[in-house]
Coordinates of C-alpha atoms and ligand atoms in Angstrom, one line a residue:
X770 CA -51.0 -27.9 75.3
X771 CA -51.3 -30.8 77.7
X772 CA -49.9 -30.2 81.3
X773 CA -48.7 -33.7 81.8
X774 CA -47.6 -35.7 78.9
X775 CA -46.8 -39.3 79.6
X776 CA -45.3 -42.1 77.2
X777 CA -46.2 -45.7 78.7
X778 CA -44.5 -49.0 77.9
X779 CA -40.9 -49.9 79.2
X780 CA -38.1 -49.4 77.1
X781 CA -36.2 -52.7 76.8
X782 CA -33.4 -53.5 74.8
X783 CA -29.7 -54.9 74.7
X784 CA -28.6 -51.4 75.7
X785 CA -29.8 -51.7 79.1
X786 CA -28.6 -55.5 80.0
X787 CA -25.9 -54.8 82.7
X788 CA -22.9 -56.7 82.9
X789 CA -22.9 -59.7 84.9
X790 CA -26.6 -60.5 85.7
X791 CA -27.1 -57.5 87.8
X792 CA -30.9 -56.2 87.6
X793 CA -31.0 -53.2 85.7
X794 CA -31.9 -49.8 87.9
X795 CA -35.2 -48.3 87.4
X796 CA -36.1 -45.0 86.3
X797 CA -38.9 -43.0 86.2
X798 CA -39.6 -39.8 84.5
X799 CA -42.6 -37.6 84.4
X800 CA -43.2 -34.8 82.4
X801 CA -44.9 -31.2 82.4
X802 CA -45.3 -28.8 79.9
X803 CA -44.6 -28.7 75.9
X804 CA -43.5 -31.3 73.6
X805 CA -39.9 -30.8 74.0
X806 CA -40.0 -31.7 77.4
X807 CA -41.4 -35.2 75.8
X808 CA -38.8 -35.0 73.4
X809 CA -35.9 -34.1 76.2
X810 CA -37.3 -36.7 78.0
X811 CA -37.1 -39.3 75.6
X812 CA -33.4 -37.9 75.4
X813 CA -32.7 -38.3 79.1
X814 CA -34.1 -41.8 79.0
X815 CA -31.6 -43.0 76.1
X816 CA -28.7 -41.1 77.7
X817 CA -29.8 -43.3 80.9
X818 CA -29.4 -46.3 79.1
X819 CA -26.3 -46.4 79.1
X820 CA -25.6 -45.9 82.7
X821 CA -27.7 -48.8 83.3
X822 CA -31.1 -47.3 84.1
X823 CA -34.0 -49.0 82.3
X824 CA -37.4 -47.2 82.0
X825 CA -40.1 -48.5 85.1
X826 CA -44.2 -48.2 84.7
X827 CA -44.6 -46.6 88.4
X828 CA -42.7 -44.3 90.2
X829 CA -43.0 -46.6 93.5
X830 CA -40.3 -49.3 92.4
X831 CA -37.8 -46.5 90.7
X832 CA -34.3 -46.0 91.7
X833 CA -34.5 -42.4 90.1
X834 CA -37.3 -40.3 89.5
X835 CA -36.9 -37.2 87.2
X836 CA -39.3 -34.6 87.1
X837 CA -38.8 -32.6 83.8
X838 CA -40.6 -29.6 84.7
X839 CA -42.7 -26.4 82.8
X840 CA -42.2 -23.0 84.2
X841 CA -44.7 -21.4 81.9
X842 CA -47.8 -20.4 83.9
X843 CA -47.4 -20.6 88.0
X844 CA -49.5 -23.2 88.3
X845 CA -47.2 -25.6 86.5
X846 CA -44.6 -24.4 88.3
X847 CA -46.5 -25.2 91.7
X848 CA -47.5 -28.7 90.3
X849 CA -43.6 -29.6 91.0
X850 CA -43.7 -28.7 94.5
X851 CA -46.7 -30.8 95.7
X852 CA -45.4 -33.7 93.4
X853 CA -42.2 -33.4 95.5
X854 CA -44.1 -33.7 98.7
X855 CA -45.8 -36.5 97.3
X856 CA -42.3 -38.0 96.3
X857 CA -40.6 -37.3 99.6
X858 CA -43.2 -39.6 101.3
X859 CA -42.4 -42.5 98.7
X860 CA -38.8 -41.7 99.1
X861 CA -39.2 -42.2 102.8
X862 CA -41.3 -45.4 102.5
X863 CA -38.8 -47.2 100.0
X864 CA -36.2 -46.2 102.8
X865 CA -37.9 -48.2 105.6
X866 CA -37.5 -51.4 103.5
X867 CA -33.8 -50.6 102.7
X868 CA -34.2 -49.2 99.2
X869 CA -32.5 -45.5 98.0
X870 CA -34.5 -43.5 95.8
X871 CA -32.7 -40.4 94.0
X872 CA -34.8 -37.5 92.8
X873 CA -33.8 -35.4 90.3
X874 CA -35.8 -32.0 88.9
X875 CA -35.3 -30.8 85.4
X876 CA -36.4 -28.7 83.0
X877 CA -37.7 -25.0 83.3
X878 CA -38.4 -24.7 86.6
X879 CA -35.0 -26.5 87.4
X880 CA -33.3 -23.7 85.0
X881 CA -35.6 -20.7 86.9
X882 CA -35.0 -21.7 90.5
X883 CA -32.3 -23.4 90.7
X884 CA -30.8 -23.6 94.4
X885 CA -34.2 -22.6 95.5
X886 CA -35.8 -26.2 94.8
X887 CA -33.1 -27.8 97.3
X888 CA -34.0 -24.9 99.7
X889 CA -37.9 -25.6 99.6
X890 CA -37.3 -29.6 99.0
X891 CA -34.3 -30.8 100.8
X892 CA -34.7 -34.5 99.7
X893 CA -34.2 -33.4 96.2
X894 CA -30.4 -35.0 94.9
X895 CA -30.4 -33.5 91.5
X896 CA -31.4 -29.9 90.0
X897 CA -30.3 -29.6 86.3
X898 CA -31.4 -27.5 83.3
X899 CA -32.4 -28.5 80.1
X900 CA -28.6 -27.8 78.7
X901 CA -27.0 -30.2 80.9
X902 CA -29.2 -33.6 79.9
X903 CA -26.0 -34.9 78.1
X904 CA -24.2 -34.8 81.5
X905 CA -27.1 -36.5 83.4
X906 CA -24.9 -40.0 84.2
X907 CA -22.1 -37.7 85.5
X908 CA -24.3 -35.5 87.3
X909 CA -25.8 -38.7 89.2
X910 CA -22.5 -39.7 90.2
X911 CA -21.6 -36.5 91.5
X912 CA -25.7 -36.5 93.5
X913 CA -24.2 -39.4 95.3
X914 CA -22.0 -37.4 97.3
X915 CA -24.7 -34.7 97.8
X916 CA -27.0 -32.3 96.1
X917 CA -25.9 -30.9 92.7
X918 CA -27.4 -27.9 91.1
X919 CA -26.4 -27.9 87.6
X920 CA -28.1 -24.6 85.6
X921 CA -25.1 -23.3 83.6
X922 CA -25.3 -23.2 79.8
X923 CA -22.4 -25.1 78.5
X924 CA -20.5 -24.3 75.8
X925 CA -20.5 -27.7 74.5
X926 CA -23.5 -28.7 71.7
X927 CA -25.5 -31.0 74.1
X928 CA -27.0 -32.8 71.1
X929 CA -23.5 -33.5 69.9
X930 CA -23.3 -35.8 73.1
X931 CA -26.4 -37.2 73.6
X932 CA -26.5 -40.8 72.5
X933 CA -29.2 -42.2 70.0
X934 CA -32.0 -43.9 71.4
X935 CA -31.6 -47.8 70.9
X936 CA -33.2 -48.7 67.5
X937 CA -35.7 -51.2 70.2
X938 CA -36.3 -47.9 72.1
X939 CA -37.3 -46.1 68.9
X940 CA -39.7 -48.7 67.9
X941 CA -41.5 -49.0 71.6
X942 CA -42.2 -45.3 70.8
X943 CA -44.5 -45.9 68.1
X944 CA -44.7 -44.4 64.4
X945 CA -44.5 -40.8 65.4
X946 CA -42.0 -38.8 66.8
X947 CA -40.8 -35.2 67.9
X948 CA -37.3 -34.1 66.7
X949 CA -36.1 -31.1 68.1
X950 CA -34.6 -28.6 66.2
X951 CA -34.2 -25.5 67.3
X952 CA -33.9 -24.5 71.4
X953 CA -34.3 -21.1 72.7
X954 CA -36.1 -17.9 72.1
X955 CA -34.3 -14.5 71.3
X956 CA -38.3 -12.5 71.3
X957 CA -38.6 -11.7 74.8
X958 CA -42.6 -11.7 74.8
X959 CA -43.1 -9.6 77.9
X960 CA -45.1 -12.2 79.6
X961 CA -42.7 -15.4 78.6
X962 CA -40.2 -16.9 80.7
X963 CA -39.1 -19.1 77.6
X964 CA -36.1 -16.8 77.1
X965 CA -34.9 -17.4 80.7
X966 CA -35.3 -20.9 80.6
X967 CA -34.3 -22.3 77.5
X968 CA -31.9 -19.5 76.4
X969 CA -30.8 -18.0 73.9
X970 CA -31.7 -19.2 70.0
X971 CA -29.9 -22.0 68.4
X972 CA -30.6 -24.1 65.6
X973 CA -28.9 -27.6 65.3
X974 CA -26.7 -28.2 62.1
X975 CA -28.8 -30.0 58.7
X976 CA -26.9 -32.7 58.9
X977 CA -27.5 -33.6 62.9
X978 CA -31.3 -33.1 62.2
X979 CA -31.0 -35.0 58.8
X980 CA -29.2 -37.8 60.8
X981 CA -31.6 -38.1 63.6
X982 CA -34.6 -38.4 61.2
X983 CA -33.0 -41.1 59.2
X984 CA -32.3 -43.1 62.2
X985 CA -36.1 -42.6 63.1
X986 CA -37.3 -43.5 59.8
X987 CA -35.2 -46.6 59.7
X988 CA -36.9 -47.5 63.0
X989 CA -40.3 -47.4 61.6
X990 CA -41.2 -43.6 62.3
X991 CA -43.7 -42.1 59.5
X992 CA -44.2 -38.8 60.7
X993 CA -41.9 -36.3 62.4
X994 CA -42.8 -33.6 64.1
X995 CA -40.1 -30.8 64.0
X996 CA -39.6 -28.8 67.7
X997 CA -38.5 -25.6 68.7
X998 CA -39.7 -22.7 70.9
X999 CA -39.7 -20.9 67.8
X1000 CA -39.1 -23.8 65.0
X1001 CA -39.8 -21.4 62.2
X1002 CA -36.6 -19.1 63.4
X1003 CA -34.8 -22.3 62.6
X1004 CA -31.3 -21.1 60.8
X1005 CA -29.1 -24.5 60.8
X1006 CA -26.0 -24.9 58.8
X1007 CA -25.6 -27.0 56.1
X1008 CA -22.3 -28.9 55.2
X1009 CA -21.0 -26.0 52.9
X1010 CA -21.7 -23.4 55.7
X1011 CA -24.7 -22.0 54.2
X1012 CA -27.6 -20.9 56.7
X1013 CA -30.6 -23.2 55.7
X1014 CA -34.2 -21.9 56.8
X1015 CA -37.1 -24.3 58.0
X1016 CA -38.7 -24.4 54.5
X1017 CA -35.2 -25.7 53.4
X1018 CA -34.9 -27.9 56.3
X1019 CA -38.5 -29.7 55.4
X1020 CA -37.4 -29.9 51.6
X1021 CA -34.4 -32.1 52.8
X1022 CA -36.3 -34.2 55.3
X1023 CA -39.0 -34.7 52.6
X1024 CA -36.2 -36.5 50.7
X1025 CA -36.2 -39.4 53.4
X1026 CA -37.7 -42.6 51.7
X1027 CA -40.4 -44.3 54.4
X1028 CA -41.1 -40.6 56.1
X1029 CA -44.5 -39.9 54.8
X1030 CA -45.5 -36.6 56.9
X1031 CA -43.7 -33.7 58.5
X1032 CA -45.1 -31.2 61.1
X1033 CA -43.6 -28.4 62.9
X1034 CA -44.2 -26.5 66.1
X1035 CA -44.5 -23.8 67.7
X1036 CA -44.2 -21.2 64.8
X1037 CA -44.2 -17.2 65.4
X1038 CA -45.7 -15.1 63.2
X1039 CA -43.0 -12.6 62.2
X1040 CA -40.7 -15.7 60.8
X1041 CA -43.5 -17.2 58.6
X1042 CA -41.3 -16.6 55.9
X1043 CA -42.6 -16.8 51.6
X1044 CA -40.2 -19.9 51.4
X1045 CA -42.1 -21.8 54.0
X1046 CA -45.1 -20.7 52.8
X1047 CA -44.1 -22.0 49.2
X1048 CA -43.3 -25.6 50.9
X1049 CA -47.1 -25.7 52.1
X1050 CA -47.9 -25.1 48.5
X1051 CA -45.0 -27.5 47.2
X1052 CA -44.8 -30.4 49.7
X1053 CA -47.0 -33.3 49.8
X1054 CA -45.3 -34.2 53.1
X1055 CA -45.8 -31.1 55.2
X1056 CA -49.2 -31.4 56.9
X1057 CA -51.7 -28.7 56.1
X1058 CA -51.7 -27.8 60.0
X1059 CA -50.4 -25.0 61.5
X1060 CA -50.0 -23.9 65.3
X1061 CA -49.3 -19.9 64.7
X1062 CA -50.2 -18.6 68.1
X1063 CA -51.0 -14.6 67.7
X1064 CA -51.8 -14.4 71.5
X1065 CA -54.3 -11.4 71.1
X1066 CA -56.5 -9.6 68.7
X1067 CA -55.7 -6.0 70.5
X1068 CA -53.1 -3.7 69.0
X1069 CA -52.5 -2.2 72.0
X1070 CA -52.0 -5.7 73.9
X1071 CA -49.8 -7.1 71.2
X1072 CA -47.9 -4.2 71.6
X1073 CA -47.6 -4.4 75.8
X1074 CA -46.9 -8.2 75.0
X1075 CA -43.7 -6.9 72.7
X1076 CA -45.0 -9.5 69.8
X1077 CA -44.1 -6.8 67.5
X1078 CA -46.6 -7.5 65.0
X1079 CA -50.6 -6.4 64.6
X1080 CA -53.9 -8.0 64.4
X1081 CA -53.8 -7.0 60.8
X1082 CA -50.3 -8.4 59.8
X1083 CA -51.6 -11.7 61.4
X1084 CA -54.9 -11.5 59.2
X1085 CA -52.7 -10.7 56.2
X1086 CA -50.2 -13.5 56.8
X1087 CA -52.6 -16.0 57.0
X1088 CA -54.6 -15.0 53.7
X1089 CA -50.8 -15.2 52.0
X1090 CA -50.9 -18.9 54.1
X1091 CA -54.6 -20.1 52.6
X1092 CA -53.7 -19.1 49.2
X1093 CA -51.1 -21.3 49.3
X1094 CA -52.7 -24.0 51.1
X1095 CA -56.3 -23.6 50.8
X1096 CA -57.3 -26.1 53.3
X1097 CA -54.9 -25.4 56.1
X1098 CA -55.8 -26.4 59.4
X1099 CA -55.1 -23.5 62.0
X1100 CA -54.3 -23.5 65.6
X1101 CA -53.1 -21.2 68.2
X1102 CA -52.8 -19.7 71.8
X1103 CA -54.4 -17.0 73.6
X1104 CA -53.7 -15.2 76.7
X1105 CA -57.0 -13.6 78.1
X1106 CA -56.2 -11.0 81.1
X1107 CA -53.1 -9.5 80.1
X1108 CA -52.3 -6.3 82.3
X1109 CA -54.1 -3.5 80.8
X1110 CA -57.1 -5.6 78.9
X1111 CA -60.2 -3.7 78.6
X1112 CA -63.3 -5.5 77.4
X1113 CA -62.4 -3.8 73.8
X1114 CA -59.4 -5.3 74.1
X1115 CA -60.8 -8.9 74.7
X1116 CA -63.4 -8.5 72.0
X1117 CA -60.9 -7.7 69.6
X1118 CA -59.3 -11.2 70.3
X1119 CA -62.8 -12.4 69.9
X1120 CA -63.3 -10.9 66.5
X1121 CA -60.0 -12.1 65.4
X1122 CA -60.8 -15.8 66.4
X1123 CA -64.3 -15.7 64.6
X1124 CA -62.2 -14.0 61.3
X1125 CA -59.6 -16.7 61.4
X1126 CA -62.0 -19.8 62.0
X1127 CA -59.5 -22.0 64.0
X1128 CA -59.8 -25.8 64.0
X1129 CA -58.3 -25.6 67.5
X1130 CA -57.0 -23.2 69.8
X1131 CA -55.3 -23.3 73.3
X1132 CA -55.9 -20.2 76.0
X1133 CA -55.0 -19.4 79.2
X1134 CA -55.2 -16.8 81.8
X1135 CA -52.3 -14.5 82.1
X1136 CA -50.4 -15.6 84.6
X1137 CA -47.7 -13.2 86.1
X1138 CA -44.2 -14.7 86.0
X1139 CA -41.4 -13.5 88.3
X1140 CA -38.6 -11.8 86.6
X1141 CA -40.9 -10.9 83.1
X1142 CA -41.6 -7.4 82.3
X1143 CA -45.4 -8.2 82.5
X1144 CA -45.5 -9.1 85.9
X1145 CA -44.1 -5.4 86.6
X1146 CA -47.2 -3.8 85.0
X1147 CA -49.3 -2.4 87.5
X1148 CA -53.1 -2.7 85.7
X1149 CA -53.3 -6.2 86.4
X1150 CA -56.7 -7.8 85.4
X1151 CA -58.4 -9.4 88.6
X1152 CA -58.9 -13.0 88.6
X1153 CA -62.9 -12.9 88.4
X1154 CA -62.5 -11.1 84.9
X1155 CA -59.9 -13.4 83.4
X1156 CA -62.2 -16.5 84.3
X1157 CA -65.2 -15.0 82.6
X1158 CA -63.3 -14.1 79.6
X1159 CA -61.3 -17.4 79.5
X1160 CA -65.0 -19.2 79.4
X1161 CA -66.3 -16.8 76.5
X1162 CA -63.2 -17.4 74.5
X1163 CA -63.1 -21.2 75.5
X1164 CA -66.7 -21.5 74.4
X1165 CA -66.0 -19.8 70.8
X1166 CA -62.9 -21.8 70.2
X1167 CA -65.2 -25.0 70.9
X1168 CA -67.5 -24.1 68.7
X1169 CA -65.4 -23.6 66.0
X1170 CA -63.5 -26.9 66.7
X1171 CA -66.7 -28.5 66.4
X1172 CA -67.6 -26.9 63.1
X1173 CA -64.2 -27.6 61.4
X1174 CA -64.8 -31.4 62.7
X1175 CA -68.6 -31.4 61.3
X1176 CA -67.2 -30.4 58.0
X1177 CA -64.8 -33.3 57.6
X1178 CA -68.0 -35.7 58.0
X1179 CA -68.5 -37.2 54.6
X1180 CA -65.1 -36.5 53.3
X1181 CA -62.3 -38.9 52.5
X1182 CA -58.4 -38.0 53.5
X1183 CA -55.3 -40.1 54.6
X1184 CA -55.5 -41.3 58.0
X1185 CA -51.7 -42.8 59.5
X1186 CA -52.6 -45.8 61.8
X1187 CA -51.0 -45.1 65.4
X1188 CA -52.1 -47.1 67.9
X1189 CA -54.7 -49.5 69.5
X1190 CA -58.3 -47.4 69.8
X1191 CA -60.3 -47.0 73.1
X1192 CA -62.7 -50.6 71.8
X1193 CA -61.3 -53.8 70.4
X1194 CA -60.4 -53.7 67.0
X1195 CA -60.1 -50.3 66.7
X1196 CA -56.5 -48.2 65.7
X1197 CA -56.4 -44.6 66.7
X1198 CA -54.6 -42.6 63.6
X1199 CA -54.2 -39.1 62.6
X1200 CA -56.2 -37.2 59.7
X1201 CA -53.6 -34.3 57.8
X1202 CA -55.3 -31.8 60.5
X1203 CA -54.2 -34.0 63.5
X1204 CA -57.3 -34.9 64.4
X1205 CA -57.4 -38.6 66.0
X1206 CA -59.6 -40.5 63.7
X1207 CA -60.9 -43.9 65.0
X1208 CA -61.3 -46.9 62.5
X1209 CA -62.3 -50.5 62.7
X1210 CA -59.0 -52.4 61.4
X1211 CA -56.4 -54.5 62.4
X1212 CA -53.2 -53.9 64.5
X1213 CA -50.9 -54.8 61.2
X1214 CA -51.9 -51.9 59.9
X1215 CA -50.0 -49.6 62.4
X1216 CA -47.6 -47.7 60.8
X1217 CA -49.7 -47.7 57.2
X1218 CA -51.7 -44.6 55.8
X1219 CA -55.0 -45.4 54.2
X1220 CA -57.8 -43.8 52.5
X1221 CA -60.3 -43.0 55.1
X1222 CA -64.2 -42.0 54.8
X1223 CA -65.2 -39.8 57.8
X1224 CA -68.8 -41.7 58.9
X1225 CA -68.8 -39.6 62.6
X1226 CA -68.1 -36.8 64.8
X1227 CA -67.2 -37.2 68.4
X1228 CA -66.2 -35.0 71.1
X1229 CA -62.5 -35.7 71.0
X1230 CA -62.2 -37.7 67.8
X1231 CA -63.8 -38.6 64.4
X1232 CA -64.8 -42.1 62.8
X1233 CA -64.0 -43.4 60.1
X1234 CA -64.1 -46.6 57.4
X1235 CA -61.3 -47.3 55.0
X1236 CA -62.5 -47.0 51.5
X1237 CA -61.8 -50.5 49.9
Ligands
LIG420 N1 -43.2 -20.0 71.5 C1 -44.3 -20.1 71.7 C2 -45.0 -20.3 72.8 C3 -44.6 -21.1 73.9 S1 -45.4 -20.7 75.3 C4 -44.9 -19.1 70.9 O1 -44.2 -18.1 70.6 O2 -46.2 -19.2 70.4 C5 -46.7 -21.6 74.9 C6 -48.0 -20.7 75.2 O3 -48.1 -20.7 76.6 C7 -47.7 -19.1 74.5 O4 -48.5 -19.4 73.4 C8 -48.6 -18.8 75.5 O5 -50.0 -18.3 74.9 C9 -48.7 -19.2 76.8 N2 -48.1 -18.3 78.0 C10 -46.7 -18.1 77.7 N3 -46.5 -17.3 78.8 C11 -47.9 -17.3 79.7 C12 -48.1 -16.5 81.0 N4 -47.1 -16.0 81.4 N5 -49.5 -16.8 81.1 C13 -50.5 -17.4 80.8 N6 -49.9 -17.7 79.1 C14 -48.8 -18.1 78.7
LIG421 FE1 -42.1 -16.9 74.6 FE2 -42.4 -15.2 72.8 FE3 -40.8 -16.7 72.6 FE4 -43.0 -17.8 72.1 S1 -41.8 -15.8 70.9 S2 -41.1 -18.8 73.3 S3 -44.1 -16.8 73.3 S4 -41.2 -15.2 74.1
LIG422 FE1 -42.9 -25.2 79.8 FE2 -40.2 -24.7 79.1 FE3 -41.8 -25.7 77.4 S1 -41.6 -23.4 80.4 S2 -43.7 -24.8 77.8 S3 -41.5 -26.7 79.8 S4 -40.2 -24.5 77.3

């Protein structure tokens, strides 16, 4: 999981045109955290397009700057305050030139800290949580009269009120897209802030998701990643009032003509049901890559984390998944140095990694988060022990990633071309296993899938040749 995500390229379209010949106002959004924030930033951009804002490449020329923040670890939250320090200077410089700059803080830090943000950074005009993005144009109007903090969980369905992106905006965003289908979390892992920042688990109705997917595909999207903090807990209502699980949703979306690939993230082991496993065996559109965090290999730590499964449950689940889809590439998340973690507990984590053989995985030092039960535990692990364990785990994961990538050399696999590569005449695409594959071919191939033979393995990408 990257700490900052960005999407470049201005979004222009007729929707941004202003009445008369007035220049559109400029918007700059900086996105931290997970893919759901990337999705949300696009939806905020869409909501503000209707209010006359066009995206700007840099913060320097923006009339409105929004930080879409992440609260998952202390470092992520602190970044927001250092960024606000920089923005204060920018705001003052622009004011000296007679230009006003509104500053908004959105996302999970906004939800968690609310008023506290204005207290620490009084130049902020607007603090608003993830459930109020559809109210953004209205909140902006209110913020002109003084600082606004909006962190309630409104009763109305945000997704019903968020405008769809203009077709041009979707086209500019490329041939792969995120689509949030589920939000919030009821699991309350003892280390995690998400249930507090994103609220209770909710699923969007099937028809709403399907309509959004069709619009994306109509604008050239070929691969959709369904998002949710607990995406495999999805249980949306269909037109007949029945509840549909993620497998059912994926089956429906697979029928959309032109939608070549589907992925989903992030999953919880307890919600990986037989139907979803069967969908992996059944559907060619469902890509053989699964992000299924286990967090630790020690049962004592898993219990203290309130994960409500054991290491063995996870391994048995994996056996069933691999029986359905033998080539599935596994990914996961790990936390080292959770309170009470002994050397033996950590060794159990190393052991589960060895047994699973991950294609890629993310690992983090435990960061005590205010308001979570984990932060109250007394046997916190010293920083230097966390550092040392993280290094050992990351070295093992890196070896596994290299092994997984090296095993692809000589194989032929379908690659979806997404964008220009680093070198001229080169495109960057994705393998079914989410690896970046660099191939010499021309720009017109963006959005198409070709059979590619993997000819080389780099540090972060594979190299390939189209099979002719
Ligand atoms: N919903 C996802 C995880 C969301 S947070 C899931 O259940 O898997 C993404 C990852 O951040 C988590 O999987 C966990 O590994 C890590 N994380 C969450 N809280 C953390 C904390 N307090 N300290 C360190 N890492 C944390
Ligand atoms: Fe956080 Fe656990 Fe919920 Fe994932 S399942 S979002 S780690 S509380
Ligand atoms: Fe961060 Fe919120 Fe996502 S805390 S990881 S931005 S759900």
